[in-house]
Amino acid sequence: LYKYVNEELFSKPTYASFIKLLDNYQRATGREEEVTAEELQEQDRFLEEVMKTELMKKLFEFLQGKNRYSSQQEFVQDLKEMWFGLYSRGDGEQDSSGFEHVFSGEVKKGKVSGFHNWIRFYLLEKQGVVNYFSHNFNGPWDTYPDVLGLQFTWDGFYKEVGSAFIGCSPEFELGLYSLCFLARPGRACHLSLGGHRLSVQTYPWSKASSESGTRFIATAYVTSP
């Protein structure tokens, strides 16, 4: 899929802290995730870095203006629980999280599940473990971020169609998906990107919530017609 990516991008704080999170997961559902102290620090560092960006500051101000959050600390805590809180997609094991599913990808019943991130795709394709077949949708944008509907395999596991933003920052995806999850959980969230219509679909994990009552993200992805 990728002929060239300027990897200098990956040294930017939000990209670097995002990439460090990607190897923290067992992709097979039904296998308990063991979260180390180092991995918890990596989660905090990522959230710390994205909250320094103008985009996430604006998102917080918007949500604060809607009386959703009274402090940035409350917002960050909610982000941490909704994205990194563990729940079970299998037989009771704490084997999944919103971040793992959406950004890192999982394998369930012999098929790829989730995996909607272009950086993850690029890094694994470079290693030779992702094999791109084709796309069935290419967004109307002539600049980045763009949207593709992809067909590929990951270590031989098949993904019939998986949509992804291409060329956007980690904070863009995290911010957009979080906004849609908070505003329209379980429904299509209709937006405009560069003058073109766009929809994001999110679903809460309905079988569990955190101790504070925050709902976990089951999935979030940009929809392709």
PDB file of N, CA and C in Angstrom, residues 68-137:
ATOM      1  N   ARG A  68     -19.711  19.005  30.019  1.00  0.00           N
ATOM      2  CA  ARG A  68     -19.407  17.576  30.100  1.00  0.00           C
ATOM      3  C   ARG A  68     -18.298  17.323  31.121  1.00  0.00           C
ATOM      4  N   TYR A  69     -17.315  18.218  31.154  1.00  0.00           N
ATOM      5  CA  TYR A  69     -16.191  18.076  32.090  1.00  0.00           C
ATOM      6  C   TYR A  69     -15.911  19.410  32.769  1.00  0.00           C
ATOM      7  N   SER A  70     -15.570  19.334  34.038  1.00  0.00           N
ATOM      8  CA  SER A  70     -15.263  20.559  34.787  1.00  0.00           C
ATOM      9  C   SER A  70     -13.757  20.842  34.811  1.00  0.00           C
ATOM     10  N   SER A  71     -12.940  19.826  34.552  1.00  0.00           N
ATOM     11  CA  SER A  71     -11.489  20.027  34.566  1.00  0.00           C
ATOM     12  C   SER A  71     -10.828  19.129  33.522  1.00  0.00           C
ATOM     13  N   GLN A  72      -9.636  19.542  33.104  1.00  0.00           N
ATOM     14  CA  GLN A  72      -8.887  18.737  32.145  1.00  0.00           C
ATOM     15  C   GLN A  72      -8.509  17.398  32.757  1.00  0.00           C
ATOM     16  N   GLN A  73      -8.224  17.388  34.032  1.00  0.00           N
ATOM     17  CA  GLN A  73      -7.877  16.142  34.726  1.00  0.00           C
ATOM     18  C   GLN A  73      -9.022  15.129  34.632  1.00  0.00           C
ATOM     19  N   GLU A  74     -10.245  15.605  34.790  1.00  0.00           N
ATOM     20  CA  GLU A  74     -11.423  14.729  34.694  1.00  0.00           C
ATOM     21  C   GLU A  74     -11.557  14.176  33.277  1.00  0.00           C
ATOM     22  N   PHE A  75     -11.314  15.020  32.294  1.00  0.00           N
ATOM     23  CA  PHE A  75     -11.385  14.609  30.890  1.00  0.00           C
ATOM     24  C   PHE A  75     -10.340  13.541  30.577  1.00  0.00           C
ATOM     25  N   VAL A  76      -9.102  13.771  31.012  1.00  0.00           N
ATOM     26  CA  VAL A  76      -8.017  12.819  30.750  1.00  0.00           C
ATOM     27  C   VAL A  76      -8.289  11.478  31.423  1.00  0.00           C
ATOM     28  N   GLN A  77      -8.823  11.509  32.640  1.00  0.00           N
ATOM     29  CA  GLN A  77      -9.163  10.271  33.344  1.00  0.00           C
ATOM     30  C   GLN A  77     -10.229   9.488  32.581  1.00  0.00           C
ATOM     31  N   ASP A  78     -11.193  10.212  32.031  1.00  0.00           N
ATOM     32  CA  ASP A  78     -12.245   9.568  31.245  1.00  0.00           C
ATOM     33  C   ASP A  78     -11.665   8.966  29.960  1.00  0.00           C
ATOM     34  N   LEU A  79     -10.776   9.713  29.303  1.00  0.00           N
ATOM     35  CA  LEU A  79     -10.126   9.187  28.098  1.00  0.00           C
ATOM     36  C   LEU A  79      -9.376   7.899  28.415  1.00  0.00           C
ATOM     37  N   LYS A  80      -8.667   7.908  29.540  1.00  0.00           N
ATOM     38  CA  LYS A  80      -7.873   6.733  29.913  1.00  0.00           C
ATOM     39  C   LYS A  80      -8.777   5.518  30.132  1.00  0.00           C
ATOM     40  N   GLU A  81      -9.898   5.720  30.797  1.00  0.00           N
ATOM     41  CA  GLU A  81     -10.794   4.590  31.072  1.00  0.00           C
ATOM     42  C   GLU A  81     -11.508   4.111  29.812  1.00  0.00           C
ATOM     43  N   MET A  82     -12.013   5.045  29.009  1.00  0.00           N
ATOM     44  CA  MET A  82     -12.790   4.617  27.831  1.00  0.00           C
ATOM     45  C   MET A  82     -11.912   3.939  26.784  1.00  0.00           C
ATOM     46  N   TRP A  83     -10.633   4.370  26.674  1.00  0.00           N
ATOM     47  CA  TRP A  83      -9.747   3.796  25.664  1.00  0.00           C
ATOM     48  C   TRP A  83      -8.899   2.629  26.172  1.00  0.00           C
ATOM     49  N   PHE A  84      -8.420   2.729  27.408  1.00  0.00           N
ATOM     50  CA  PHE A  84      -7.468   1.724  27.909  1.00  0.00           C
ATOM     51  C   PHE A  84      -8.055   0.767  28.945  1.00  0.00           C
ATOM     52  N   GLY A  85      -9.272   1.047  29.413  1.00  0.00           N
ATOM     53  CA  GLY A  85      -9.910   0.134  30.364  1.00  0.00           C
ATOM     54  C   GLY A  85     -10.114  -1.239  29.743  1.00  0.00           C
ATOM     55  N   LEU A  86      -9.776  -2.293  30.484  1.00  0.00           N
ATOM     56  CA  LEU A  86      -9.857  -3.661  29.957  1.00  0.00           C
ATOM     57  C   LEU A  86     -11.234  -4.277  30.168  1.00  0.00           C
ATOM     58  N   TYR A  87     -11.647  -5.075  29.209  1.00  0.00           N
ATOM     59  CA  TYR A  87     -12.890  -5.836  29.324  1.00  0.00           C
ATOM     60  C   TYR A  87     -12.716  -7.142  28.562  1.00  0.00           C
ATOM     61  N   SER A  88     -13.745  -7.975  28.583  1.00  0.00           N
ATOM     62  CA  SER A  88     -13.621  -9.307  27.997  1.00  0.00           C
ATOM     63  C   SER A  88     -14.411  -9.441  26.703  1.00  0.00           C
ATOM     64  N   ARG A  89     -13.717  -9.809  25.633  1.00  0.00           N
ATOM     65  CA  ARG A  89     -14.387 -10.211  24.389  1.00  0.00           C
ATOM     66  C   ARG A  89     -14.500 -11.738  24.319  1.00  0.00           C
ATOM     67  N   GLY A  90     -13.838 -12.416  25.291  1.00  0.00           N
ATOM     68  CA  GLY A  90     -13.814 -13.879  25.283  1.00  0.00           C
ATOM     69  C   GLY A  90     -14.665 -14.466  26.385  1.00  0.00           C
ATOM     70  N   ASP A  91     -14.053 -15.307  27.217  1.00  0.00           N
ATOM     71  CA  ASP A  91     -14.793 -16.039  28.248  1.00  0.00           C
ATOM     72  C   ASP A  91     -14.522 -15.491  29.641  1.00  0.00           C
ATOM     73  N   GLY A  92     -14.490 -14.189  29.760  1.00  0.00           N
ATOM     74  CA  GLY A  92     -14.296 -13.601  31.077  1.00  0.00           C
ATOM     75  C   GLY A  92     -12.909 -13.043  31.308  1.00  0.00           C
ATOM     76  N   GLU A  93     -11.957 -13.347  30.405  1.00  0.00           N
ATOM     77  CA  GLU A  93     -10.607 -12.800  30.554  1.00  0.00           C
ATOM     78  C   GLU A  93     -10.613 -11.317  30.187  1.00  0.00           C
ATOM     79  N   GLN A  94      -9.785 -10.547  30.883  1.00  0.00           N
ATOM     80  CA  GLN A  94      -9.627  -9.127  30.538  1.00  0.00           C
ATOM     81  C   GLN A  94      -8.690  -9.069  29.332  1.00  0.00           C
ATOM     82  N   ASP A  95      -9.263  -9.253  28.148  1.00  0.00           N
ATOM     83  CA  ASP A  95      -8.437  -9.504  26.960  1.00  0.00           C
ATOM     84  C   ASP A  95      -8.490  -8.402  25.913  1.00  0.00           C
ATOM     85  N   SER A  96      -9.199  -7.310  26.199  1.00  0.00           N
ATOM     86  CA  SER A  96      -9.376  -6.320  25.149  1.00  0.00           C
ATOM     87  C   SER A  96      -9.566  -4.920  25.726  1.00  0.00           C
ATOM     88  N   SER A  97      -9.353  -3.929  24.865  1.00  0.00           N
ATOM     89  CA  SER A  97      -9.643  -2.539  25.209  1.00  0.00           C
ATOM     90  C   SER A  97      -9.952  -1.797  23.922  1.00  0.00           C
ATOM     91  N   GLY A  98     -10.530  -0.619  24.045  1.00  0.00           N
ATOM     92  CA  GLY A  98     -10.840   0.175  22.864  1.00  0.00           C
ATOM     93  C   GLY A  98      -9.598   0.504  22.062  1.00  0.00           C
ATOM     94  N   PHE A  99      -8.530   0.873  22.760  1.00  0.00           N
ATOM     95  CA  PHE A  99      -7.293   1.237  22.061  1.00  0.00           C
ATOM     96  C   PHE A  99      -6.738   0.030  21.308  1.00  0.00           C
ATOM     97  N   GLU A 100      -6.681  -1.113  21.977  1.00  0.00           N
ATOM     98  CA  GLU A 100      -6.146  -2.309  21.315  1.00  0.00           C
ATOM     99  C   GLU A 100      -6.946  -2.626  20.060  1.00  0.00           C
ATOM    100  N   HIS A 101      -8.270  -2.625  20.186  1.00  0.00           N
ATOM    101  CA  HIS A 101      -9.128  -3.021  19.078  1.00  0.00           C
ATOM    102  C   HIS A 101      -9.002  -2.060  17.893  1.00  0.00           C
ATOM    103  N   VAL A 102      -9.121  -0.769  18.174  1.00  0.00           N
ATOM    104  CA  VAL A 102      -9.172   0.227  17.102  1.00  0.00           C
ATOM    105  C   VAL A 102      -7.796   0.478  16.476  1.00  0.00           C
ATOM    106  N   PHE A 103      -6.793   0.679  17.321  1.00  0.00           N
ATOM    107  CA  PHE A 103      -5.502   1.149  16.824  1.00  0.00           C
ATOM    108  C   PHE A 103      -4.484   0.031  16.591  1.00  0.00           C
ATOM    109  N   SER A 104      -4.487  -0.980  17.425  1.00  0.00           N
ATOM    110  CA  SER A 104      -3.490  -2.043  17.304  1.00  0.00           C
ATOM    111  C   SER A 104      -4.027  -3.223  16.499  1.00  0.00           C
ATOM    112  N   GLY A 105      -5.301  -3.554  16.699  1.00  0.00           N
ATOM    113  CA  GLY A 105      -5.919  -4.665  15.978  1.00  0.00           C
ATOM    114  C   GLY A 105      -5.921  -5.952  16.779  1.00  0.00           C
ATOM    115  N   GLU A 106      -6.914  -6.790  16.528  1.00  0.00           N
ATOM    116  CA  GLU A 106      -7.055  -8.068  17.220  1.00  0.00           C
ATOM    117  C   GLU A 106      -7.354  -9.165  16.208  1.00  0.00           C
ATOM    118  N   VAL A 107      -7.225 -10.393  16.661  1.00  0.00           N
ATOM    119  CA  VAL A 107      -7.632 -11.542  15.856  1.00  0.00           C
ATOM    120  C   VAL A 107      -8.681 -12.311  16.647  1.00  0.00           C
ATOM    121  N   LYS A 108      -9.839 -12.492  16.046  1.00  0.00           N
ATOM    122  CA  LYS A 108     -10.941 -13.202  16.702  1.00  0.00           C
ATOM    123  C   LYS A 108     -11.558 -14.191  15.722  1.00  0.00           C
ATOM    124  N   LYS A 109     -11.658 -15.441  16.155  1.00  0.00           N
ATOM    125  CA  LYS A 109     -12.231 -16.510  15.330  1.00  0.00           C
ATOM    126  C   LYS A 109     -11.565 -16.573  13.952  1.00  0.00           C
ATOM    127  N   GLY A 110     -10.230 -16.417  13.959  1.00  0.00           N
ATOM    128  CA  GLY A 110      -9.465 -16.589  12.731  1.00  0.00           C
ATOM    129  C   GLY A 110      -9.495 -15.422  11.768  1.00  0.00           C
ATOM    130  N   LYS A 111     -10.094 -14.293  12.197  1.00  0.00           N
ATOM    131  CA  LYS A 111     -10.159 -13.119  11.321  1.00  0.00           C
ATOM    132  C   LYS A 111      -9.661 -11.888  12.064  1.00  0.00           C
ATOM    133  N   VAL A 112      -9.163 -10.927  11.287  1.00  0.00           N
ATOM    134  CA  VAL A 112      -8.726  -9.655  11.877  1.00  0.00           C
ATOM    135  C   VAL A 112      -9.946  -8.877  12.334  1.00  0.00           C
ATOM    136  N   SER A 113      -9.851  -8.344  13.544  1.00  0.00           N
ATOM    137  CA  SER A 113     -10.946  -7.573  14.132  1.00  0.00           C
ATOM    138  C   SER A 113     -10.410  -6.195  14.521  1.00  0.00           C
ATOM    139  N   GLY A 114     -11.147  -5.141  14.179  1.00  0.00           N
ATOM    140  CA  GLY A 114     -10.631  -3.793  14.437  1.00  0.00           C
ATOM    141  C   GLY A 114      -9.536  -3.448  13.448  1.00  0.00           C
ATOM    142  N   PHE A 115      -8.422  -2.871  13.962  1.00  0.00           N
ATOM    143  CA  PHE A 115      -7.246  -2.536  13.146  1.00  0.00           C
ATOM    144  C   PHE A 115      -7.593  -1.439  12.135  1.00  0.00           C
ATOM    145  N   HIS A 116      -7.809  -0.219  12.639  1.00  0.00           N
ATOM    146  CA  HIS A 116      -8.226   0.893  11.782  1.00  0.00           C
ATOM    147  C   HIS A 116      -7.188   2.012  11.738  1.00  0.00           C
ATOM    148  N   ASN A 117      -5.920   1.690  11.944  1.00  0.00           N
ATOM    149  CA  ASN A 117      -4.919   2.752  12.022  1.00  0.00           C
ATOM    150  C   ASN A 117      -3.838   2.628  10.951  1.00  0.00           C
ATOM    151  N   TRP A 118      -3.583   3.729  10.259  1.00  0.00           N
ATOM    152  CA  TRP A 118      -2.638   3.712   9.132  1.00  0.00           C
ATOM    153  C   TRP A 118      -1.186   3.541   9.576  1.00  0.00           C
ATOM    154  N   ILE A 119      -0.833   4.072  10.734  1.00  0.00           N
ATOM    155  CA  ILE A 119       0.554   3.959  11.204  1.00  0.00           C
ATOM    156  C   ILE A 119       0.873   2.500  11.528  1.00  0.00           C
ATOM    157  N   ARG A 120      -0.043   1.862  12.237  1.00  0.00           N
ATOM    158  CA  ARG A 120       0.103   0.440  12.561  1.00  0.00           C
ATOM    159  C   ARG A 120       0.240  -0.380  11.269  1.00  0.00           C
ATOM    160  N   PHE A 121      -0.613  -0.066  10.299  1.00  0.00           N
ATOM    161  CA  PHE A 121      -0.582  -0.782   9.024  1.00  0.00           C
ATOM    162  C   PHE A 121       0.776  -0.585   8.344  1.00  0.00           C
ATOM    163  N   TYR A 122       1.222   0.648   8.278  1.00  0.00           N
ATOM    164  CA  TYR A 122       2.508   0.948   7.629  1.00  0.00           C
ATOM    165  C   TYR A 122       3.659   0.189   8.283  1.00  0.00           C
ATOM    166  N   LEU A 123       3.728   0.228   9.607  1.00  0.00           N
ATOM    167  CA  LEU A 123       4.837  -0.413  10.323  1.00  0.00           C
ATOM    168  C   LEU A 123       4.830  -1.926  10.124  1.00  0.00           C
ATOM    169  N   LEU A 124       3.641  -2.531  10.129  1.00  0.00           N
ATOM    170  CA  LEU A 124       3.564  -3.988   9.939  1.00  0.00           C
ATOM    171  C   LEU A 124       3.790  -4.384   8.482  1.00  0.00           C
ATOM    172  N   GLU A 125       3.352  -3.533   7.551  1.00  0.00           N
ATOM    173  CA  GLU A 125       3.615  -3.818   6.140  1.00  0.00           C
ATOM    174  C   GLU A 125       5.124  -3.760   5.866  1.00  0.00           C
ATOM    175  N   LYS A 126       5.786  -2.808   6.489  1.00  0.00           N
ATOM    176  CA  LYS A 126       7.236  -2.671   6.349  1.00  0.00           C
ATOM    177  C   LYS A 126       7.955  -3.917   6.874  1.00  0.00           C
ATOM    178  N   GLN A 127       7.403  -4.534   7.939  1.00  0.00           N
ATOM    179  CA  GLN A 127       7.980  -5.767   8.493  1.00  0.00           C
ATOM    180  C   GLN A 127       7.649  -6.989   7.654  1.00  0.00           C
ATOM    181  N   GLY A 128       6.703  -6.851   6.742  1.00  0.00           N
ATOM    182  CA  GLY A 128       6.327  -7.965   5.875  1.00  0.00           C
ATOM    183  C   GLY A 128       5.242  -8.867   6.442  1.00  0.00           C
ATOM    184  N   VAL A 129       4.551  -8.419   7.488  1.00  0.00           N
ATOM    185  CA  VAL A 129       3.515  -9.280   8.086  1.00  0.00           C
ATOM    186  C   VAL A 129       2.100  -8.850   7.711  1.00  0.00           C
ATOM    187  N   VAL A 130       1.976  -7.690   7.069  1.00  0.00           N
ATOM    188  CA  VAL A 130       0.677  -7.271   6.530  1.00  0.00           C
ATOM    189  C   VAL A 130       0.769  -7.294   5.010  1.00  0.00           C
ATOM    190  N   ASN A 131      -0.233  -7.891   4.377  1.00  0.00           N
ATOM    191  CA  ASN A 131      -0.265  -8.000   2.924  1.00  0.00           C
ATOM    192  C   ASN A 131      -1.509  -7.289   2.399  1.00  0.00           C
ATOM    193  N   TYR A 132      -1.297  -6.147   1.760  1.00  0.00           N
ATOM    194  CA  TYR A 132      -2.392  -5.339   1.213  1.00  0.00           C
ATOM    195  C   TYR A 132      -2.879  -5.944  -0.100  1.00  0.00           C
ATOM    196  N   PHE A 133      -4.209  -6.132  -0.209  1.00  0.00           N
ATOM    197  CA  PHE A 133      -4.789  -6.676  -1.437  1.00  0.00           C
ATOM    198  C   PHE A 133      -5.358  -5.585  -2.334  1.00  0.00           C
ATOM    199  N   SER A 134      -6.284  -4.808  -1.787  1.00  0.00           N
ATOM    200  CA  SER A 134      -6.969  -3.809  -2.611  1.00  0.00           C
ATOM    201  C   SER A 134      -7.745  -2.862  -1.709  1.00  0.00           C
ATOM    202  N   HIS A 135      -8.343  -1.854  -2.314  1.00  0.00           N
ATOM    203  CA  HIS A 135      -9.280  -1.018  -1.561  1.00  0.00           C
ATOM    204  C   HIS A 135     -10.590  -0.932  -2.332  1.00  0.00           C
ATOM    205  N   ASN A 136     -11.692  -0.859  -1.593  1.00  0.00           N
ATOM    206  CA  ASN A 136     -13.004  -0.767  -2.244  1.00  0.00           C
ATOM    207  C   ASN A 136     -13.612   0.618  -2.071  1.00  0.00           C
ATOM    208  N   PHE A 137     -12.869   1.527  -1.405  1.00  0.00           N
ATOM    209  CA  PHE A 137     -13.332   2.906  -1.255  1.00  0.00           C
ATOM    210  C   PHE A 137     -12.125   3.808  -1.086  1.00  0.00           C
TER     211      PHE A 137
END
